[in-house]
């Protein structure tokens, strides 16, 4: 096989065979195919797309390029939840203990966040002492015994995806549905769970800004998952404004604890119950979504979900007094209110800009080696559709910086007040 012939084939809109895709991915990973050739191929895929078989073949080839995690020492149906990323997305912190409370094994592998959103791991590390440096054996034992544990990503998972993603980043070929879908799904499949629940975000703060693209991405990922023998479904959820009220690591852990007690923000609670019900059905702990939802609400109301979270923190070295008194995690030099300049209704909370403002405050990383300030961030006192009076606080800012004039001005630019009250729809679509 010659790379140049495969590039020509894709350039001319033809279909690559599974054998050709396997050859290409294998030889790109081991350095036989050059970066400039793969770049041309990626642009041809970007322009001409891929059919279902090609997408599945590409995903499987990327899975095969590295290690695959064997979760078979863990009993039961392992369901993984994946979010395509948004601002203030605290769902994983809540869903983990909540479904674990129903004896569903949650074997979470996590990495650190980059850019305007913190990763789940960063959020958990707001709890003093919490760590993920546990052995594989400890990890399996914890999940078998207590149904939930988190460990750092180890091993050489999907090296082909790492190499291809780096190339896409600098050749303007990131936003291609077959390339995004195969990239995300290869990592999920290599991570070894039996079933996959996808939360595909749509709107300003998301990768996919419009419903049609998000829906197509979700359908493609569901097809790939099923094609690879994993029961997969997707929820399309709103990211036109940040989810919940808290943005920032410690603040989001506090919000997660409140939600586990049944005292969380309405949108976050609803998304958690929607995704959670799907996970419970995927794990075969309930036959219908209604039954699943009731079981989850019961775990919140009887305190079991919070107790599972507390034990999870304790088993991984965390200080449980932070669970009882989450305000410990958000002690900052300054707590500043951002007053509304006019009265009316909030019509826009630009999620991405608010996320970037939180990063400037120290809640996220611009570069991989940047430190994080766990205590800082925002509480959104008003969400889209809420009435507001002039002088009322729009946002509470937790800051360790003395001069936050730039951040305040970023926030004012991100918040619009008008005269109609309209709440965005939270769940746009469910794809099974
Ligand atoms: N996230 C990924 O992991 N891959 C993509 O291609 C895009 C987002
Ligand atoms: Ca939040």
Short mmCIF file of C-alpha atoms and ligand atoms in Angstrom, two decimals:
data_model
loop_
_atom_site.label_atom_id
_atom_site.label_comp_id
_atom_site.label_asym_id
_atom_site.label_seq_id
_atom_site.Cartn_x
_atom_site.Cartn_y
_atom_site.Cartn_z
CA UNK A 1 0.00 0.00 0.00
CA UNK A 2 1.15 3.51 -0.73
CA UNK A 3 0.07 6.46 1.39
CA UNK A 4 -0.14 8.72 -1.64
CA UNK A 5 -2.74 6.43 -3.26
CA UNK A 6 -4.87 6.40 -0.13
CA UNK A 7 -4.75 10.20 0.05
CA UNK A 8 -5.83 10.42 -3.61
CA UNK A 9 -8.70 8.03 -2.96
CA UNK A 10 -10.08 10.11 -0.10
CA UNK A 11 -9.38 13.35 -1.95
CA UNK A 12 -11.59 12.08 -4.78
CA UNK A 13 -14.44 11.25 -2.42
CA UNK A 14 -14.05 7.47 -2.47
CA UNK A 15 -14.44 5.12 0.46
CA UNK A 16 -11.39 3.69 2.24
CA UNK A 17 -11.50 0.01 3.17
CA UNK A 18 -11.02 -1.20 6.73
CA UNK A 19 -7.72 -2.72 5.66
CA UNK A 20 -6.52 0.60 4.24
CA UNK A 21 -7.54 2.50 7.38
CA UNK A 22 -5.79 -0.06 9.62
CA UNK A 23 -2.65 0.19 7.54
CA UNK A 24 -2.66 3.99 7.63
CA UNK A 25 -3.25 4.31 11.38
CA UNK A 26 -0.70 1.64 12.25
CA UNK A 27 1.96 3.14 10.03
CA UNK A 28 1.29 6.69 11.13
CA UNK A 29 1.61 5.64 14.78
CA UNK A 30 4.94 3.93 14.17
CA UNK A 31 6.32 6.79 12.08
CA UNK A 32 6.32 5.25 8.59
CA UNK A 33 3.63 7.62 7.32
CA UNK A 34 4.87 11.21 7.56
CA UNK A 35 3.07 14.07 9.30
CA UNK A 36 2.63 15.94 6.00
CA UNK A 37 0.93 12.92 4.44
CA UNK A 38 -1.38 12.41 7.40
CA UNK A 39 -2.16 16.15 7.33
CA UNK A 40 -3.30 15.84 3.71
CA UNK A 41 -5.38 12.78 4.59
CA UNK A 42 -7.02 14.57 7.52
CA UNK A 43 -7.94 17.51 5.31
CA UNK A 44 -9.41 15.11 2.73
CA UNK A 45 -11.48 13.47 5.50
CA UNK A 46 -12.48 16.90 6.79
CA UNK A 47 -13.77 17.89 3.35
CA UNK A 48 -15.25 14.59 2.12
CA UNK A 49 -16.31 12.95 5.36
CA UNK A 50 -16.47 9.26 6.15
CA UNK A 51 -19.24 6.70 6.02
CA UNK A 52 -20.32 4.55 8.95
CA UNK A 53 -17.93 1.67 8.19
CA UNK A 54 -14.97 4.01 7.77
CA UNK A 55 -15.72 5.78 11.07
CA UNK A 56 -15.94 2.49 12.93
CA UNK A 57 -12.76 1.21 11.28
CA UNK A 58 -10.88 4.41 12.18
CA UNK A 59 -12.07 4.20 15.80
CA UNK A 60 -11.10 0.53 16.12
CA UNK A 61 -7.71 1.17 14.54
CA UNK A 62 -7.03 3.91 17.10
CA UNK A 63 -8.14 1.62 19.95
CA UNK A 64 -5.76 -1.07 18.65
CA UNK A 65 -2.84 1.40 18.51
CA UNK A 66 -2.31 1.18 22.28
CA UNK A 67 -3.27 -0.47 25.57
CA UNK A 68 -6.82 -1.46 26.37
CA UNK A 69 -7.94 -1.41 29.98
CA UNK A 70 -9.32 -4.67 31.29
CA UNK A 71 -12.05 -3.94 33.82
CA UNK A 72 -13.09 -7.58 34.13
CA UNK A 73 -11.88 -7.83 37.77
CA UNK A 74 -14.80 -5.51 38.57
CA UNK A 75 -18.14 -7.25 39.04
CA UNK A 76 -21.27 -5.95 37.33
CA UNK A 77 -22.05 -3.82 34.29
CA UNK A 78 -19.60 -0.92 34.09
CA UNK A 79 -21.24 2.21 32.70
CA UNK A 80 -19.06 5.15 31.75
CA UNK A 81 -20.37 8.68 31.43
CA UNK A 82 -18.64 11.11 29.13
CA UNK A 83 -19.29 14.80 28.66
CA UNK A 84 -18.00 16.66 25.63
CA UNK A 85 -17.10 19.47 27.98
CA UNK A 86 -18.72 22.66 29.14
CA UNK A 87 -18.48 25.42 31.70
CA UNK A 88 -19.20 24.67 35.34
CA UNK A 89 -20.12 21.09 34.50
CA UNK A 90 -20.31 19.39 37.88
CA UNK A 91 -22.36 16.37 36.76
CA UNK A 92 -19.64 13.70 37.09
CA UNK A 93 -19.01 14.57 40.75
CA UNK A 94 -22.69 14.02 41.49
CA UNK A 95 -23.49 11.13 39.15
CA UNK A 96 -20.61 8.97 40.36
CA UNK A 97 -21.75 8.60 43.99
CA UNK A 98 -25.42 8.75 43.01
CA UNK A 99 -25.36 5.71 40.71
CA UNK A 100 -22.83 3.94 42.97
CA UNK A 101 -25.48 4.24 45.69
CA UNK A 102 -27.54 1.85 43.53
CA UNK A 103 -24.65 -0.66 43.41
CA UNK A 104 -23.58 0.32 39.92
CA UNK A 105 -19.78 0.10 39.70
CA UNK A 106 -18.17 3.46 38.89
CA UNK A 107 -14.56 2.85 37.84
CA UNK A 108 -13.42 6.31 36.87
CA UNK A 109 -10.18 7.18 35.16
CA UNK A 110 -9.50 10.84 34.95
CA UNK A 111 -7.09 13.40 33.63
CA UNK A 112 -6.50 17.05 34.40
CA UNK A 113 -8.37 19.86 32.71
CA UNK A 114 -6.90 22.34 30.29
CA UNK A 115 -8.33 25.66 29.18
CA UNK A 116 -11.44 27.29 30.55
CA UNK A 117 -12.86 24.20 32.23
CA UNK A 118 -11.39 22.28 35.13
CA UNK A 119 -11.28 18.49 34.98
CA UNK A 120 -13.09 16.26 37.46
CA UNK A 121 -9.77 15.44 39.05
CA UNK A 122 -8.92 19.13 39.64
CA UNK A 123 -12.28 19.59 41.29
CA UNK A 124 -11.80 16.62 43.62
CA UNK A 125 -8.35 17.85 44.58
CA UNK A 126 -10.02 20.91 46.15
CA UNK A 127 -10.63 18.49 49.02
CA UNK A 128 -7.47 18.51 51.18
CA UNK A 129 -5.63 15.19 51.00
CA UNK A 130 -7.68 13.71 48.17
CA UNK A 131 -5.44 11.79 45.78
CA UNK A 132 -5.61 9.31 42.93
CA UNK A 133 -2.24 7.69 43.47
CA UNK A 134 -3.63 4.24 44.18
CA UNK A 135 -2.56 0.94 42.68
CA UNK A 136 -4.67 -0.89 40.13
CA UNK A 137 -5.39 -3.60 42.72
CA UNK A 138 -6.56 -1.01 45.27
CA UNK A 139 -8.67 0.60 42.57
CA UNK A 140 -10.40 -2.68 41.68
CA UNK A 141 -10.89 -3.56 45.36
CA UNK A 142 -12.40 -0.17 46.15
CA UNK A 143 -14.84 -0.40 43.24
CA UNK A 144 -15.84 -3.97 44.10
CA UNK A 145 -16.35 -3.16 47.75
CA UNK A 146 -17.65 0.41 47.71
CA UNK A 147 -18.74 0.78 44.05
CA UNK A 148 -16.72 3.92 43.32
CA UNK A 149 -13.08 4.92 42.92
CA UNK A 150 -10.99 7.17 40.72
CA UNK A 151 -7.50 6.56 39.40
CA UNK A 152 -5.22 8.60 37.14
CA UNK A 153 -4.97 7.72 33.50
CA UNK A 154 -2.13 5.28 33.12
CA UNK A 155 -0.69 3.20 30.35
CA UNK A 156 -0.48 4.00 26.70
CA UNK A 157 -4.09 4.53 25.65
CA UNK A 158 -4.81 5.39 21.98
CA UNK A 159 -1.40 6.80 20.99
CA UNK A 160 -2.71 7.14 17.42
CA UNK A 161 -5.36 9.57 18.65
CA UNK A 162 -2.78 11.63 20.56
CA UNK A 163 -0.62 11.96 17.48
CA UNK A 164 -3.54 12.66 15.12
CA UNK A 165 -5.12 15.18 17.51
CA UNK A 166 -1.88 17.15 17.75
CA UNK A 167 -1.80 17.32 13.95
CA UNK A 168 -5.47 18.33 13.67
CA UNK A 169 -4.85 21.13 16.13
CA UNK A 170 -2.35 22.82 13.79
CA UNK A 171 -3.95 21.96 10.42
CA UNK A 172 -7.45 23.33 11.07
CA UNK A 173 -9.02 19.88 10.97
CA UNK A 174 -10.38 19.62 14.52
CA UNK A 175 -14.05 20.36 13.86
CA UNK A 176 -14.83 17.34 11.69
CA UNK A 177 -17.55 15.02 12.97
CA UNK A 178 -15.91 11.72 11.92
CA UNK A 179 -12.61 12.85 13.44
CA UNK A 180 -14.11 14.10 16.72
CA UNK A 181 -16.39 11.06 17.08
CA UNK A 182 -13.61 8.54 16.44
CA UNK A 183 -11.23 10.43 18.75
CA UNK A 184 -13.63 10.50 21.70
CA UNK A 185 -15.01 6.99 21.17
CA UNK A 186 -11.59 5.37 20.75
CA UNK A 187 -10.64 6.57 24.25
CA UNK A 188 -13.96 5.43 25.73
CA UNK A 189 -13.75 2.00 24.12
CA UNK A 190 -10.11 1.50 25.14
CA UNK A 191 -11.08 2.39 28.74
CA UNK A 192 -12.98 -0.87 29.00
CA UNK A 193 -16.53 -0.07 30.17
CA UNK A 194 -19.48 -2.16 29.02
CA UNK A 195 -21.85 0.70 28.31
CA UNK A 196 -21.39 4.39 27.53
CA UNK A 197 -23.64 7.34 28.37
CA UNK A 198 -22.67 10.46 26.40
CA UNK A 199 -23.56 14.02 27.40
CA UNK A 200 -23.12 16.04 24.23
CA UNK A 201 -23.17 19.73 25.02
CA UNK A 202 -24.62 22.24 22.62
CA UNK A 203 -24.39 26.05 22.62
CA UNK A 204 -22.00 28.91 23.26
CA UNK A 205 -19.84 27.16 25.87
CA UNK A 206 -19.65 23.87 23.93
CA UNK A 207 -17.59 22.42 21.15
CA UNK A 208 -20.71 22.24 18.99
CA UNK A 209 -22.48 25.57 18.83
CA UNK A 210 -25.65 24.46 17.02
CA UNK A 211 -28.19 21.66 17.43
CA UNK A 212 -27.76 20.11 14.01
CA UNK A 213 -24.01 19.60 14.36
CA UNK A 214 -24.32 18.39 17.96
CA UNK A 215 -27.06 15.94 16.99
CA UNK A 216 -25.01 14.58 14.10
CA UNK A 217 -21.97 14.17 16.36
CA UNK A 218 -24.06 12.39 18.99
CA UNK A 219 -25.62 10.02 16.43
CA UNK A 220 -22.21 9.21 14.99
CA UNK A 221 -20.76 8.43 18.44
CA UNK A 222 -23.74 6.24 19.35
CA UNK A 223 -23.35 4.31 16.07
CA UNK A 224 -19.63 3.81 16.67
CA UNK A 225 -20.20 2.65 20.26
CA UNK A 226 -22.81 0.12 19.23
CA UNK A 227 -20.65 -0.99 16.30
CA UNK A 228 -17.87 -1.72 18.78
CA UNK A 229 -20.23 -3.81 20.92
CA UNK A 230 -20.82 -1.23 23.67
CA UNK A 231 -24.36 -0.25 24.55
CA UNK A 232 -24.25 3.51 23.93
CA UNK A 233 -26.71 6.41 24.18
CA UNK A 234 -26.45 10.19 24.12
CA UNK A 235 -28.19 13.15 25.69
CA UNK A 236 -27.91 16.54 23.97
CA UNK A 237 -27.87 19.15 26.72
CA UNK A 238 -27.81 22.91 26.79
CA UNK A 239 -24.53 24.79 27.22
CA UNK A 240 -25.74 28.21 26.08
CA UNK A 241 -25.19 29.25 29.70
CA UNK A 242 -23.01 27.62 32.39
CA UNK A 243 -24.57 24.62 34.12
CA UNK A 244 -25.70 25.17 37.70
CA UNK A 245 -24.53 28.24 39.58
CA UNK A 246 -20.96 27.44 40.61
CA UNK A 247 -17.88 27.81 38.40
CA UNK A 248 -14.56 27.02 40.05
CA UNK A 249 -13.19 23.87 41.64
CA UNK A 250 -14.03 24.10 45.36
CA UNK A 251 -17.25 25.95 44.55
CA UNK A 252 -18.31 23.12 42.25
CA UNK A 253 -17.54 20.47 44.85
CA UNK A 254 -19.72 22.44 47.28
CA UNK A 255 -22.44 22.60 44.61
CA UNK A 256 -22.11 18.84 44.04
CA UNK A 257 -22.53 18.17 47.77
CA UNK A 258 -25.62 20.38 47.86
CA UNK A 259 -27.06 18.56 44.86
CA UNK A 260 -26.39 15.18 46.49
CA UNK A 261 -28.46 16.48 49.42
CA UNK A 262 -31.28 17.48 47.08
CA UNK A 263 -30.51 21.19 47.48
CA UNK A 264 -28.79 21.78 44.15
CA UNK A 265 -29.67 24.15 41.30
CA UNK A 266 -32.64 23.13 39.19
CA UNK A 267 -30.85 22.67 35.85
CA UNK A 268 -27.94 20.70 37.31
CA UNK A 269 -30.30 18.45 39.27
CA UNK A 270 -32.44 17.79 36.20
CA UNK A 271 -29.44 16.94 34.01
CA UNK A 272 -28.07 14.61 36.69
CA UNK A 273 -31.41 12.79 36.94
CA UNK A 274 -31.73 12.55 33.15
CA UNK A 275 -28.23 11.13 32.64
CA UNK A 276 -28.44 9.05 35.81
CA UNK A 277 -31.69 7.39 34.76
CA UNK A 278 -30.11 6.39 31.46
CA UNK A 279 -27.09 4.96 33.30
CA UNK A 280 -29.29 2.97 35.68
CA UNK A 281 -31.17 1.44 32.72
CA UNK A 282 -27.88 0.74 30.86
CA UNK A 283 -26.62 -0.99 34.03
CA UNK A 284 -29.84 -3.05 34.11
CA UNK A 285 -30.79 -1.88 37.61
CA UNK A 286 -34.19 -0.67 36.38
CA UNK A 287 -36.38 -1.52 33.41
CA UNK A 288 -37.78 1.93 32.72
CA UNK A 289 -36.42 5.46 32.94
CA UNK A 290 -39.25 6.42 35.32
CA UNK A 291 -38.37 3.61 37.70
CA UNK A 292 -34.68 4.57 37.46
CA UNK A 293 -35.42 8.21 38.27
CA UNK A 294 -37.42 7.23 41.34
CA UNK A 295 -34.60 5.03 42.60
CA UNK A 296 -32.13 7.91 42.19
CA UNK A 297 -34.35 10.43 43.96
CA UNK A 298 -34.71 7.95 46.82
CA UNK A 299 -30.90 7.75 47.17
CA UNK A 300 -30.77 11.55 47.46
CA UNK A 301 -33.67 11.82 49.91
CA UNK A 302 -32.47 9.05 52.24
CA UNK A 303 -28.93 10.47 52.42
CA UNK A 304 -27.31 7.37 50.91
CA UNK A 305 -25.86 9.19 47.87
CA UNK A 306 -24.09 11.74 50.08
CA UNK A 307 -22.82 8.97 52.37
CA UNK A 308 -21.32 7.16 49.35
CA UNK A 309 -19.57 10.41 48.38
CA UNK A 310 -18.23 10.89 51.90
CA UNK A 311 -16.82 7.35 52.00
CA UNK A 312 -15.35 7.75 48.53
CA UNK A 313 -13.51 10.90 49.70
CA UNK A 314 -12.28 9.11 52.82
CA UNK A 315 -11.03 6.05 50.92
CA UNK A 316 -8.94 8.26 48.68
CA UNK A 317 -7.28 10.17 51.51
CA UNK A 318 -9.55 13.21 51.49
CA UNK A 319 -10.52 15.22 54.57
CA UNK A 320 -14.20 14.41 55.17
CA UNK A 321 -14.69 17.56 57.21
CA UNK A 322 -14.68 19.32 53.81
CA UNK A 323 -17.78 17.28 52.93
CA UNK A 324 -19.55 18.43 56.11
CA UNK A 325 -18.30 22.00 55.86
CA UNK A 326 -17.64 22.69 52.18
CA UNK A 327 -17.18 26.41 52.90
CA UNK A 328 -13.65 25.40 54.06
CA UNK A 329 -12.73 24.91 50.40
CA UNK A 330 -13.69 28.37 49.27
CA UNK A 331 -11.86 30.65 51.71
CA UNK A 332 -10.57 33.55 49.61
CA UNK A 333 -9.08 36.96 50.34
CA UNK A 334 -12.04 38.70 48.73
CA UNK A 335 -15.71 37.93 48.17
CA UNK A 336 -17.10 40.55 45.82
CA UNK A 337 -20.61 41.09 44.48
CA UNK A 338 -21.15 42.22 40.89
CA UNK A 339 -24.20 44.54 40.90
CA UNK A 340 -26.64 44.73 37.96
CA UNK A 341 -26.47 48.07 36.16
CA UNK A 342 -30.10 47.91 35.02
CA UNK A 343 -33.32 46.10 35.90
CA UNK A 344 -34.97 43.50 33.65
CA UNK A 345 -34.44 39.84 32.87
CA UNK A 346 -31.19 38.07 32.19
CA UNK A 347 -31.22 37.19 28.48
CA UNK A 348 -27.68 35.90 28.05
CA UNK A 349 -24.87 34.39 30.12
CA UNK A 350 -22.09 33.77 27.61
CA UNK A 351 -20.77 30.46 28.92
CA UNK A 352 -17.39 30.41 27.21
CA UNK A 353 -16.42 33.97 28.20
CA UNK A 354 -17.48 33.34 31.78
CA UNK A 355 -15.34 30.19 31.76
CA UNK A 356 -12.37 32.17 30.45
CA UNK A 357 -12.91 34.82 33.16
CA UNK A 358 -12.85 32.06 35.80
CA UNK A 359 -9.58 30.82 34.31
CA UNK A 360 -8.08 34.33 34.59
CA UNK A 361 -9.06 34.30 38.24
CA UNK A 362 -6.97 31.14 38.64
CA UNK A 363 -9.66 28.43 38.49
CA UNK A 364 -8.29 26.85 35.29
CA UNK A 365 -5.06 26.36 33.40
CA UNK A 366 -3.93 28.21 30.29
CA UNK A 367 -0.86 25.95 30.08
CA UNK A 368 -0.45 22.36 31.24
CA UNK A 369 2.01 23.27 34.02
CA UNK A 370 -0.03 26.16 35.47
CA UNK A 371 -1.11 25.81 39.10
CA UNK A 372 -4.78 26.00 40.04
CA UNK A 373 -6.33 28.05 42.81
CA UNK A 374 -9.02 25.69 44.11
CA UNK A 375 -10.88 28.28 46.15
CA UNK A 376 -11.61 30.90 43.50
CA UNK A 377 -14.49 31.22 41.06
CA UNK A 378 -18.01 32.51 40.58
CA UNK A 379 -21.49 31.90 41.88
CA UNK A 380 -24.09 32.96 39.34
CA UNK A 381 -26.86 34.50 41.38
CA UNK A 382 -29.02 34.95 38.30
CA UNK A 383 -29.54 32.56 35.42
CA UNK A 384 -31.05 33.20 32.00
CA UNK A 385 -34.74 34.04 32.40
CA UNK A 386 -34.40 35.33 35.98
CA UNK A 387 -35.68 38.79 36.93
CA UNK A 388 -33.08 41.21 38.25
CA UNK A 389 -33.26 44.66 39.85
CA UNK A 390 -30.65 47.37 39.40
CA UNK A 391 -28.02 47.00 42.14
CA UNK A 392 -28.84 43.34 42.85
CA UNK A 393 -25.89 40.97 42.69
CA UNK A 394 -25.53 39.11 39.39
CA UNK A 395 -22.42 37.18 40.38
CA UNK A 396 -20.50 36.57 43.60
CA UNK A 397 -16.77 36.57 42.85
CA UNK A 398 -14.37 34.57 45.06
CA UNK A 399 -10.93 36.02 44.44
CA UNK A 400 -7.41 35.92 45.79
CA UNK A 401 -6.39 38.70 43.42
CA UNK A 402 -6.71 42.28 44.65
CA UNK A 403 -7.39 43.90 41.30
CA UNK A 404 -10.22 42.23 39.43
CA UNK A 405 -11.38 45.14 37.28
CA UNK A 406 -10.64 43.20 34.08
CA UNK A 407 -12.59 40.18 35.32
CA UNK A 408 -15.53 42.35 36.35
CA UNK A 409 -15.54 43.95 32.94
CA UNK A 410 -15.38 40.49 31.26
CA UNK A 411 -18.39 39.44 33.32
CA UNK A 412 -20.38 42.54 32.41
CA UNK A 413 -19.59 41.86 28.74
CA UNK A 414 -20.83 38.27 29.17
CA UNK A 415 -24.15 39.10 30.81
CA UNK A 416 -27.03 40.70 28.95
CA UNK A 417 -30.15 42.10 30.56
CA UNK A 418 -33.27 42.69 28.44
CA UNK A 419 -37.00 42.80 28.86
CA UNK A 420 -38.11 39.27 28.02
CA UNK A 421 -37.90 36.30 30.33
CA UNK A 422 -37.07 33.13 28.44
CA UNK A 423 -35.44 30.06 29.96
CA UNK A 424 -33.44 27.86 27.58
CA UNK A 425 -34.51 24.23 27.14
CA UNK A 426 -32.10 22.01 29.06
CA UNK A 427 -32.48 18.66 27.30
CA UNK A 428 -32.48 19.16 23.54
CA UNK A 429 -32.60 15.55 22.40
CA UNK A 430 -32.04 11.97 23.50
CA UNK A 431 -30.42 9.54 21.08
CA UNK A 432 -30.58 5.82 21.75
N1 LIG B 1 -12.26 15.78 22.32
C1 LIG B 1 -11.52 14.74 21.90
O1 LIG B 1 -11.12 13.91 22.68
N2 LIG B 1 -11.26 14.63 20.59
C2 LIG B 1 -11.70 15.51 19.69
O2 LIG B 1 -11.44 15.36 18.52
C3 LIG B 1 -12.44 16.61 20.14
C4 LIG B 1 -12.70 16.71 21.47
CA1 LIG B 2 -21.74 24.34 38.04
#
